Short mmCIF file of C-alpha atoms in Angstrom, two decimals:
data_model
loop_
_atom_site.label_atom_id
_atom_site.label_comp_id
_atom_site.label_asym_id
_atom_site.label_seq_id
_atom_site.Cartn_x
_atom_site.Cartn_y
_atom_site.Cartn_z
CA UNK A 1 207.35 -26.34 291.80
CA UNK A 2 207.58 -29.35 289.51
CA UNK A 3 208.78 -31.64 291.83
CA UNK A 4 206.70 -34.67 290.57
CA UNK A 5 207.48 -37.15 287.28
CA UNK A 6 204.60 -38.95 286.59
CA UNK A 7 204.65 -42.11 284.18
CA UNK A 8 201.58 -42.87 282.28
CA UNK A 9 201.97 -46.16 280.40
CA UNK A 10 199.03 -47.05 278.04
CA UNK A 11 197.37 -50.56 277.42
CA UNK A 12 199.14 -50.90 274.15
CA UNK A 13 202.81 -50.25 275.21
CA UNK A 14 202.57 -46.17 274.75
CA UNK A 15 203.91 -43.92 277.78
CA UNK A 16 203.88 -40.48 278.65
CA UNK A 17 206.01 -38.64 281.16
CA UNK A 18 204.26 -35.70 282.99
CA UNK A 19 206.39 -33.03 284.93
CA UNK A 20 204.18 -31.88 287.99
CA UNK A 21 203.72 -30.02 291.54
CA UNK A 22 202.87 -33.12 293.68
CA UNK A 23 201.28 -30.96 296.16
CA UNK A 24 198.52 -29.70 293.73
CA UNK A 25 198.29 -33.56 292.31
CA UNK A 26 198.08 -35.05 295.21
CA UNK A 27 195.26 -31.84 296.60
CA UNK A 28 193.43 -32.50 293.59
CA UNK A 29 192.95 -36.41 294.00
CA UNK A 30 192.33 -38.62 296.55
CA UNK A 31 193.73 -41.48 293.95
CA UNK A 32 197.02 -40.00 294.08
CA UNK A 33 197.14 -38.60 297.05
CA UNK A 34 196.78 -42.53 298.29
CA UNK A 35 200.18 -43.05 296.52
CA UNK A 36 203.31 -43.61 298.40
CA UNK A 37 205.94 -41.41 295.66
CA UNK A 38 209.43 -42.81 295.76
CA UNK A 39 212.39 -41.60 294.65
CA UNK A 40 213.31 -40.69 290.69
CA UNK A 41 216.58 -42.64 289.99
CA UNK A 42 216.62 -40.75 287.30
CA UNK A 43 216.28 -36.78 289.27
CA UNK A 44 218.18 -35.49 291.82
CA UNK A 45 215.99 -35.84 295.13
CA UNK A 46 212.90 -36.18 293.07
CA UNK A 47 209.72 -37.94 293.38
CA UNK A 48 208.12 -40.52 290.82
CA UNK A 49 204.81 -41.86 290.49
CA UNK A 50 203.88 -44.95 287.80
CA UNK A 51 200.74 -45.91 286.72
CA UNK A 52 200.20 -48.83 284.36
CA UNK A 53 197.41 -50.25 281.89
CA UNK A 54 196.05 -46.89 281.47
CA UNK A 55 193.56 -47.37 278.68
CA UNK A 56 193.01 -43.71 277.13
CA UNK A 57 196.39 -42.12 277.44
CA UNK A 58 194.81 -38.59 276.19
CA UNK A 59 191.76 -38.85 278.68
CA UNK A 60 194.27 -39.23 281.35
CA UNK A 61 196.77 -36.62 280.69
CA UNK A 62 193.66 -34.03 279.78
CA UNK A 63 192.15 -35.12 283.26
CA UNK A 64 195.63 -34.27 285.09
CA UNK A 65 195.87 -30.85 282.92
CA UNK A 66 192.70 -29.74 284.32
CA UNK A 67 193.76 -29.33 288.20
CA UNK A 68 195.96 -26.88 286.98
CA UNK A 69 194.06 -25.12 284.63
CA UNK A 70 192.48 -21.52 285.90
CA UNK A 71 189.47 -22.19 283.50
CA UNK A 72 188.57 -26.09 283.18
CA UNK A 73 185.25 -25.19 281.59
CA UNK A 74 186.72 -23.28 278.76
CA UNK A 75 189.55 -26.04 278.21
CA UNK A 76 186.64 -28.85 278.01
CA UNK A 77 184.75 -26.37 275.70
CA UNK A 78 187.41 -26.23 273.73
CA UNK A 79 188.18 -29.94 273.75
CA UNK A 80 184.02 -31.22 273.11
CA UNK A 81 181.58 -33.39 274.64
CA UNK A 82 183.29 -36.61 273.45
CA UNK A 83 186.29 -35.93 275.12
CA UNK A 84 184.43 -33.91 278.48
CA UNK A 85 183.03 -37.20 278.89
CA UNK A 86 186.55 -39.40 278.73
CA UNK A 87 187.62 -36.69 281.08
CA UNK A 88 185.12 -37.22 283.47
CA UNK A 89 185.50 -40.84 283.10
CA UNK A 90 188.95 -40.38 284.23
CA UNK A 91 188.05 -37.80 287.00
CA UNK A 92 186.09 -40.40 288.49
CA UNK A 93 188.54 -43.32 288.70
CA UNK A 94 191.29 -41.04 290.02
CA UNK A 95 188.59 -39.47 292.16
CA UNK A 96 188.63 -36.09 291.30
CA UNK A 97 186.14 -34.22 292.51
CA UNK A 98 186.63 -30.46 290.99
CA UNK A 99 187.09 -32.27 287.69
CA UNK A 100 183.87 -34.09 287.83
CA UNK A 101 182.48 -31.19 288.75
CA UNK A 102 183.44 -29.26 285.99
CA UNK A 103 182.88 -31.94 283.58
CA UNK A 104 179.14 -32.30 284.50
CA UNK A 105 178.74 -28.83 284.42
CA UNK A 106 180.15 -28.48 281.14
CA UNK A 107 178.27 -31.35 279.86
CA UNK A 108 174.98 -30.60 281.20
CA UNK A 109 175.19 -26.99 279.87
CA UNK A 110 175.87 -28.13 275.70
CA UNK A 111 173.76 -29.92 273.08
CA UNK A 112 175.10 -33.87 271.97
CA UNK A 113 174.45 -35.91 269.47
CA UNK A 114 173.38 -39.45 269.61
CA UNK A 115 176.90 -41.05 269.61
CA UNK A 116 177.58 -38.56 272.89
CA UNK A 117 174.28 -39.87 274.29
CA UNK A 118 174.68 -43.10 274.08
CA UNK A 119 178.67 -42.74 275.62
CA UNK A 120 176.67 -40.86 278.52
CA UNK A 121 174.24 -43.30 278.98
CA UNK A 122 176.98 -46.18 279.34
CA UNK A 123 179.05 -43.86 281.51
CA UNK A 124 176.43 -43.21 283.84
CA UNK A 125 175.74 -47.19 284.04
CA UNK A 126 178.70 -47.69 285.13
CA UNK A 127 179.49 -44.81 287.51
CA UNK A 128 177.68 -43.43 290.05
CA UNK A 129 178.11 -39.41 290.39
CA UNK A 130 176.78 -36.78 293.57
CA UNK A 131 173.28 -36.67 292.58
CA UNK A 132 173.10 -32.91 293.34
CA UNK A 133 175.54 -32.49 290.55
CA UNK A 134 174.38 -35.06 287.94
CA UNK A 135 170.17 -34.78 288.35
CA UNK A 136 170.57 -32.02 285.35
CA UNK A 137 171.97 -34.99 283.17
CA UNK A 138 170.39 -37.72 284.36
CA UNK A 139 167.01 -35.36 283.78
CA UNK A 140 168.37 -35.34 280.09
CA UNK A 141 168.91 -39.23 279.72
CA UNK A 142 165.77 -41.01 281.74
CA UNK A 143 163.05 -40.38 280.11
CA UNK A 144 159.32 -39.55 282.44
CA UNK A 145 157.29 -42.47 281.78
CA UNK A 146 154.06 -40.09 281.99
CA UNK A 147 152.90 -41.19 278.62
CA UNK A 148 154.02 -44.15 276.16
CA UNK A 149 155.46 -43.39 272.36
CA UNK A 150 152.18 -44.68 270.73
CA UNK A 151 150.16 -42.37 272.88
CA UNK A 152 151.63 -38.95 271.44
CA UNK A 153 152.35 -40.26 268.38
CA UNK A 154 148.06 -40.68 268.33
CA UNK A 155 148.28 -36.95 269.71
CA UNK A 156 150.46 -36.41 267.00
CA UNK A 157 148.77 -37.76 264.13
CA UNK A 158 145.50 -35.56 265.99
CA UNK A 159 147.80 -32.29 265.10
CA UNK A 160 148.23 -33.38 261.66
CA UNK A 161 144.82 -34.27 260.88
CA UNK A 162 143.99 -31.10 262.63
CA UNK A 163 146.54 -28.61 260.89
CA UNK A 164 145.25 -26.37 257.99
CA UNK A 165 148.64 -25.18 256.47
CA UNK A 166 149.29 -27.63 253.51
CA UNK A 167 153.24 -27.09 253.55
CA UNK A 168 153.30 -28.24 257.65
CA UNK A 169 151.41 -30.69 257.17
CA UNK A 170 153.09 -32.44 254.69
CA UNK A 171 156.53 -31.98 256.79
CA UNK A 172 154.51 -33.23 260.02
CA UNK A 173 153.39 -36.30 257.66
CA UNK A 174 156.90 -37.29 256.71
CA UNK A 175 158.29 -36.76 260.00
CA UNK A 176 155.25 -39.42 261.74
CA UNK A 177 155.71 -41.60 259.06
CA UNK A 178 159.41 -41.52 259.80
CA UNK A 179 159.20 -42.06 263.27
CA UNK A 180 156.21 -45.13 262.28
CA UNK A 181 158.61 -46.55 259.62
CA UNK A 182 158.86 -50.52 261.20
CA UNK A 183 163.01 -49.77 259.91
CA UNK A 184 163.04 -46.13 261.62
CA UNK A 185 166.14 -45.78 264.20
CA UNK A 186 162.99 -44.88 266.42
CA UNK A 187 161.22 -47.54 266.60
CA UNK A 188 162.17 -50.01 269.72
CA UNK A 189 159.94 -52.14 271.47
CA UNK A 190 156.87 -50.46 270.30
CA UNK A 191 153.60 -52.56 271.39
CA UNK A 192 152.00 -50.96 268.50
CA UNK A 193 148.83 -47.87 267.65
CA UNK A 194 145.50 -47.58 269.95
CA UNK A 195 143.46 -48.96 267.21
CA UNK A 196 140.40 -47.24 268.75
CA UNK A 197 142.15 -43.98 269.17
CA UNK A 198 143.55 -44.18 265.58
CA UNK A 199 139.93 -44.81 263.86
CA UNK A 200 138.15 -41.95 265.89
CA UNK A 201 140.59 -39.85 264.33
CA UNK A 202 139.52 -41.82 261.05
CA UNK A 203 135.63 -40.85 262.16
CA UNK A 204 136.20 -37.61 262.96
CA UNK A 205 138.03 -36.47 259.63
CA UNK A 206 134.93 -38.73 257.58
CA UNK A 207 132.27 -36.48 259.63
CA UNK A 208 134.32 -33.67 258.75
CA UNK A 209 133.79 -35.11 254.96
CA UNK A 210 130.64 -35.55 254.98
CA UNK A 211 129.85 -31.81 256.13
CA UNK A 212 131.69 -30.72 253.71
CA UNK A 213 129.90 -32.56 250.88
CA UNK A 214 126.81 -31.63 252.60
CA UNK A 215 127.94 -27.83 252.37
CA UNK A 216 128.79 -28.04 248.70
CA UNK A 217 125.13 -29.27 248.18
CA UNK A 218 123.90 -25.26 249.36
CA UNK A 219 123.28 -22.82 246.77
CA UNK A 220 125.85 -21.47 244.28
CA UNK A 221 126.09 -18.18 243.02
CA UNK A 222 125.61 -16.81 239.03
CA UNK A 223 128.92 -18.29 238.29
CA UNK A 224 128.31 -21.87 239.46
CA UNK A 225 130.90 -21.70 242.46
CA UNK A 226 130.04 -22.82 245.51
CA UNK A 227 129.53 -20.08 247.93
CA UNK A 228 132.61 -19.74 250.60
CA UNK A 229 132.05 -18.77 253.71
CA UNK A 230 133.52 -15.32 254.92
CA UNK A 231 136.71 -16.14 256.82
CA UNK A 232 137.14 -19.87 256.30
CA UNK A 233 139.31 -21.43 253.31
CA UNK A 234 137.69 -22.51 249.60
CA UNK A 235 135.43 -25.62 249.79
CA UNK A 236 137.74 -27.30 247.57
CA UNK A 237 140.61 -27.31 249.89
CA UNK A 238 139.06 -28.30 252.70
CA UNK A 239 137.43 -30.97 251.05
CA UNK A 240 141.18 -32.12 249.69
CA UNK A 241 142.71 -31.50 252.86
CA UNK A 242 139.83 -34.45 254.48
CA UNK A 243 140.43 -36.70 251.76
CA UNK A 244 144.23 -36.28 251.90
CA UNK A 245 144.11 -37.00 255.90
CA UNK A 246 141.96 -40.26 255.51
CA UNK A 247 144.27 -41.39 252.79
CA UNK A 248 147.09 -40.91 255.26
CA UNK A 249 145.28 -42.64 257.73
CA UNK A 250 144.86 -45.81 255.52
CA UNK A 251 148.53 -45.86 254.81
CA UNK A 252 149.30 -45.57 258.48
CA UNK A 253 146.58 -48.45 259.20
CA UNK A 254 147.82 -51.06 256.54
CA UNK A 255 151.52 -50.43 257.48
CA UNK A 256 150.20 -52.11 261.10
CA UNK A 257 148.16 -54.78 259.68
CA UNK A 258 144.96 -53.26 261.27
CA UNK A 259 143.20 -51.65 258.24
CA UNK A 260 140.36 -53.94 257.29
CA UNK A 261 137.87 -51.90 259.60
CA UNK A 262 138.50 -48.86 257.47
CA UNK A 263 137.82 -50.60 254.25
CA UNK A 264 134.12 -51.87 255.81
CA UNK A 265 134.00 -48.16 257.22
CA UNK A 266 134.43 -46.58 253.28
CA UNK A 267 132.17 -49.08 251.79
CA UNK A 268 129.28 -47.85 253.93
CA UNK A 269 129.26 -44.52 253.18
CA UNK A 270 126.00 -44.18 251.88
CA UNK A 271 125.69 -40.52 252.04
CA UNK A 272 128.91 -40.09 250.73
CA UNK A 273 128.68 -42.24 247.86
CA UNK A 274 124.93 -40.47 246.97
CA UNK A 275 126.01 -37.04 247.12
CA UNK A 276 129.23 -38.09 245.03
CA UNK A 277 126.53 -37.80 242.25
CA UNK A 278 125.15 -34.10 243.18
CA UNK A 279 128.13 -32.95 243.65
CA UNK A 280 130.74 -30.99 241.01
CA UNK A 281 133.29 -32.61 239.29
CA UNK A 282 135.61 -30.84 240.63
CA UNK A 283 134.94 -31.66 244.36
CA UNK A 284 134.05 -34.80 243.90
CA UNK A 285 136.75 -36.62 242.52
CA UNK A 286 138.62 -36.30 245.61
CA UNK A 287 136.63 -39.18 247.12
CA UNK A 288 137.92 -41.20 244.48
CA UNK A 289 141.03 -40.69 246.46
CA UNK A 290 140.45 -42.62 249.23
CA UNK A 291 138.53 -45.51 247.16
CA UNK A 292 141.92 -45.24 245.12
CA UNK A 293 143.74 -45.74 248.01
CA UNK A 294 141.66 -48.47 248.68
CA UNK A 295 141.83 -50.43 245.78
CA UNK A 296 145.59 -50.51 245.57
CA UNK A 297 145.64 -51.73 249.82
CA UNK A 298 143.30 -54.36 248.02
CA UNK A 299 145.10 -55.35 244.92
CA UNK A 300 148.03 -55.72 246.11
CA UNK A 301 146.73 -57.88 249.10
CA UNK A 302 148.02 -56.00 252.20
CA UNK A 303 144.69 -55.47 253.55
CA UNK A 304 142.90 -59.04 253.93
CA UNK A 305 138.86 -58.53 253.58
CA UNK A 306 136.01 -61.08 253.87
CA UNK A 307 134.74 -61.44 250.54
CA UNK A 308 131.26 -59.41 251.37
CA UNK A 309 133.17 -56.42 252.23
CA UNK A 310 135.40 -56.42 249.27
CA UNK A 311 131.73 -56.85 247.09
CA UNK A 312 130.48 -53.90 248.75
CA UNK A 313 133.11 -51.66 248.09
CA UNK A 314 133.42 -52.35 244.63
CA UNK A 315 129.73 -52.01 244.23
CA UNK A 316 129.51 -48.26 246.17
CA UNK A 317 132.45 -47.54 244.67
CA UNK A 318 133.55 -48.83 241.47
CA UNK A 319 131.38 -46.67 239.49
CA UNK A 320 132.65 -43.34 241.39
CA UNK A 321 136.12 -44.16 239.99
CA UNK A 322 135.92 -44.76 236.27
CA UNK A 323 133.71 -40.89 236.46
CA UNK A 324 136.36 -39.49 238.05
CA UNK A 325 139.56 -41.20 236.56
CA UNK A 326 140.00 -38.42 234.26
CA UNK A 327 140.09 -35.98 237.08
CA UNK A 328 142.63 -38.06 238.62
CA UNK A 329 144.41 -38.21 235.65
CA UNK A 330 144.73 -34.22 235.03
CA UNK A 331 145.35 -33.89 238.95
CA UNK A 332 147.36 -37.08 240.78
CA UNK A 333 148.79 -35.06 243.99
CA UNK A 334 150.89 -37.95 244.00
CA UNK A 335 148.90 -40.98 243.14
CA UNK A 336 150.18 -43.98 241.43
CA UNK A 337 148.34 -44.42 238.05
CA UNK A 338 149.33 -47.04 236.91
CA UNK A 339 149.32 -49.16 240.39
CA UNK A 340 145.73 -47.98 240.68
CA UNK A 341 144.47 -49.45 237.23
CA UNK A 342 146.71 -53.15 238.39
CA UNK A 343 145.96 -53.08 241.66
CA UNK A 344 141.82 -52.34 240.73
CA UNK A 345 142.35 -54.57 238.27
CA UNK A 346 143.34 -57.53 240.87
CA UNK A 347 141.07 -56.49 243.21
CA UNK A 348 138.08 -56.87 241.03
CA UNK A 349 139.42 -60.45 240.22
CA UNK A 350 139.10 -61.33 243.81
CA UNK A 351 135.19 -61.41 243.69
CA UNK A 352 132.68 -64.02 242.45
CA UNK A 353 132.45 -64.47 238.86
CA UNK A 354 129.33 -63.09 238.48
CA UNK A 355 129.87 -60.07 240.11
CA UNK A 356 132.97 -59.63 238.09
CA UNK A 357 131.41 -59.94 234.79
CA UNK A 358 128.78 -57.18 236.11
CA UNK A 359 131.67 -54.72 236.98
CA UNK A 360 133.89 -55.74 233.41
CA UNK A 361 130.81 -54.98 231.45
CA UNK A 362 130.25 -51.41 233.04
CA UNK A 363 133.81 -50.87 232.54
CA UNK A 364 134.16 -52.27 229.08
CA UNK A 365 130.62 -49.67 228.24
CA UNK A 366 132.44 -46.99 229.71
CA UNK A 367 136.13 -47.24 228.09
CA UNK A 368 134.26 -48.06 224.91
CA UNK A 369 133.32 -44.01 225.28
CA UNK A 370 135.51 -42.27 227.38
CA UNK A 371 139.07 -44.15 226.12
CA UNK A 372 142.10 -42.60 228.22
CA UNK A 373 139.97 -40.88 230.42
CA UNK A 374 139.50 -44.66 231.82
CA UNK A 375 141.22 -46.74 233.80
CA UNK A 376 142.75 -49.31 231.65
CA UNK A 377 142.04 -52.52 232.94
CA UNK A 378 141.71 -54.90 229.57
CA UNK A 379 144.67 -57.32 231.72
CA UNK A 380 142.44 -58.17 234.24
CA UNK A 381 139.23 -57.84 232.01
CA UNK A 382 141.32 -60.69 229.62
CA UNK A 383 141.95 -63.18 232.78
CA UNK A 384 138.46 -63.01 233.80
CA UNK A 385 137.59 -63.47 230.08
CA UNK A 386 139.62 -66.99 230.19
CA UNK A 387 138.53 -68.10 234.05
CA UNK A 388 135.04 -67.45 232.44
CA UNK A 389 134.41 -68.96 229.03
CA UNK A 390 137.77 -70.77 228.13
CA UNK A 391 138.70 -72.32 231.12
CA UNK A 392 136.20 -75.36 232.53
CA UNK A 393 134.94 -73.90 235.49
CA UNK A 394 134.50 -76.00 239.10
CA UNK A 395 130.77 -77.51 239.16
CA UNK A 396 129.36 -77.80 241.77
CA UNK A 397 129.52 -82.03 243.43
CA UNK A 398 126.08 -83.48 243.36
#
């Protein structure tokens, strides 16, 4: 019985004219059941409700539609969770209770995206719903404080470190260093790593190194390969798959400022650097890797080292690298070439004189015989040439 004309007049000047039973309008909501109808000039003997500065004219009607629909969850399925959530907006304010209802069920029930979320969130703000029908939402939208980003992102970068399938990991890498990225959409308010729980990951995959180095030192067979062990993967791999996860690490420890530990940690390793020599080519050019890594973080000045550290990585390490450029060369997985032979190039001109002209001359003996297969560094080896012998120098005051 559509005994009801309803006037809907929008912010902007729009109206809409509804033609409804008042006894189902008025059931359905407490807003309009408050209402005194009067008379429509307009019908004969009918009743007219008006309301003004209505503010989503579509929202409204929608909301009104849905106390006499037979199926309000299919009509908001069919609508989507943007509008479901104008519609329940509306529900509220007209206190609607079936409609809310059905809105939070419908809501709770579907996947949003971030837009959606972010409506929700300033919905709920500003509304408060029957917690019995909202907790499922509100479970959705508050997140459990049981454990901070920057504590599973450590358990994250754990996994990683952890994972022996070469095509996850490099997905898992992207998608840390995504959520790490200091312009990443997911980074808010983050108080920044556990250093200490980030470098006993870094210990952990260097003891894993060293093992493995250790292991390639056993006996070979007839061929000259280096015996695997029944089950496990090639030597080679796992030794690549350690180097690749400290170079990782070093990225993820220069992009927060908190890598000069690491660089002090490399130039230590004895035993590394000593069975570098033992060991094949083919293994052990992957420890050039990190030192690459290393280099570049050095040359290019993000990581900021007292001058002893820098000498004693250069002198552990400088050597490794100009044997195993060529391997580098032939096999990059990635690496920047030409930044490595700037950026060593750079760091080497951050050390004393003398100790520059010592690592120059073992370069310059070395290119002199090995030509491409070295890292070109006659730019840098030409500035130290000038701050040596053709600039004056500083004496020293008396």
């Amino acid at each position: 019985m559509l005994d009801l004309r309803l006037l809907l007049r929008g912010a902007h000047g729009r109206c809409v004219l509804m033609e409804l039973d008042s006894s189902v309008l008025c059931g359905c909501s407490d807003f309009f059941a408050a209402m005194a109808p009067r008379e429509d000039a307009a019908g004969a003997g009918g009743k007219r409700l008006e309301v003004d500065g209505v503010e989503n004219l579509d929202a409204f009607c929608a909301a009104v539609e849905l106390m006499y629909n037979p199926d309000p969850i299919g009509c908001l399925a069919a609508a989507g969770v943007s509008r479901a959530i104008d519609v329940l907006e509306v529900c509220s304010s007209i206190m609607f209770s079936k409609g809310i209802k059905s809105c939070l069920t419908y809501i709770e029930a579907v996947p949003w995206n971030e837009n959606e979320e972010e409506k929700l969130k300033n919905l709920f703000a500003r509304f408060t719903f029957d917690e019995a029908m909202s907790q499922d939402i509100l479970a959705r939208l508050r997140p459990h404080n049981w454990k901070s980003s920057d504590d599973l992102t450590i358990q994250l970068i754990q996994s990683v470190t952890g994972s022996t399938s070469t095509v996850a990991r490099k997905d898992m890498q992207s998608l840390v260093n995504g959520l790490l990225s200091k312009s990443s959409v997911y980074q808010k308010d983050s108080s920044g790593l556990n250093k200490e729980s980030l470098y006993q990951i870094c210990y952990s995959c260097l003891e894993s190194l060293v093992d493995l180095f250790e292991e390639a030192r056993e006996p070979t067979d007839y061929t000259g390969q280096i015996l695997v062990v029944r089950g496990s993967k090639p030597l080679i791999e796992r030794v690549s798959r350690q180097t690749e996860n400290l170079s990782w690490l070093l990225d993820i420890l220069v992009n927060n400022d908190i890598a000069e530990e690491f660089v002090e940690l490399w130039a230590k390793q004895d035993r590394l650097i000593r069975m570098h020599e033992q060991a094949s080519a083919m293994v052990r050019y992957e420890l050039s890797r990190i030192s690459a890594a290393v280099f570049i973080a050095l040359g290019k000045g993000k990581v900021q080292c007292r001058g002893n550290v820098r000498s004693l990585v250069f002198r552990g390490w400088f050597s490794t690298m100009l044997l195993d450029f060529g391997w580098l060369q032939r096999c990059p997985k990635g690496l920047d070439l030409r930044s490595l032979e700037e950026n060593l190039g750079r760091g080497i001109l951050t050390l004393p004189l003398r100790q520059q002209q010592c690592l120059f001359e073992e370069w310059f003996q070395f290119y002199s015989t090995k030509g491409a297969e070295c890292p070109n560094l006659i730019r840098a080896f030409q500035v130290w040439w000038r701050r040596s012998f053709v600039r004056s120098s500083v004496e020293p005051q008396r």
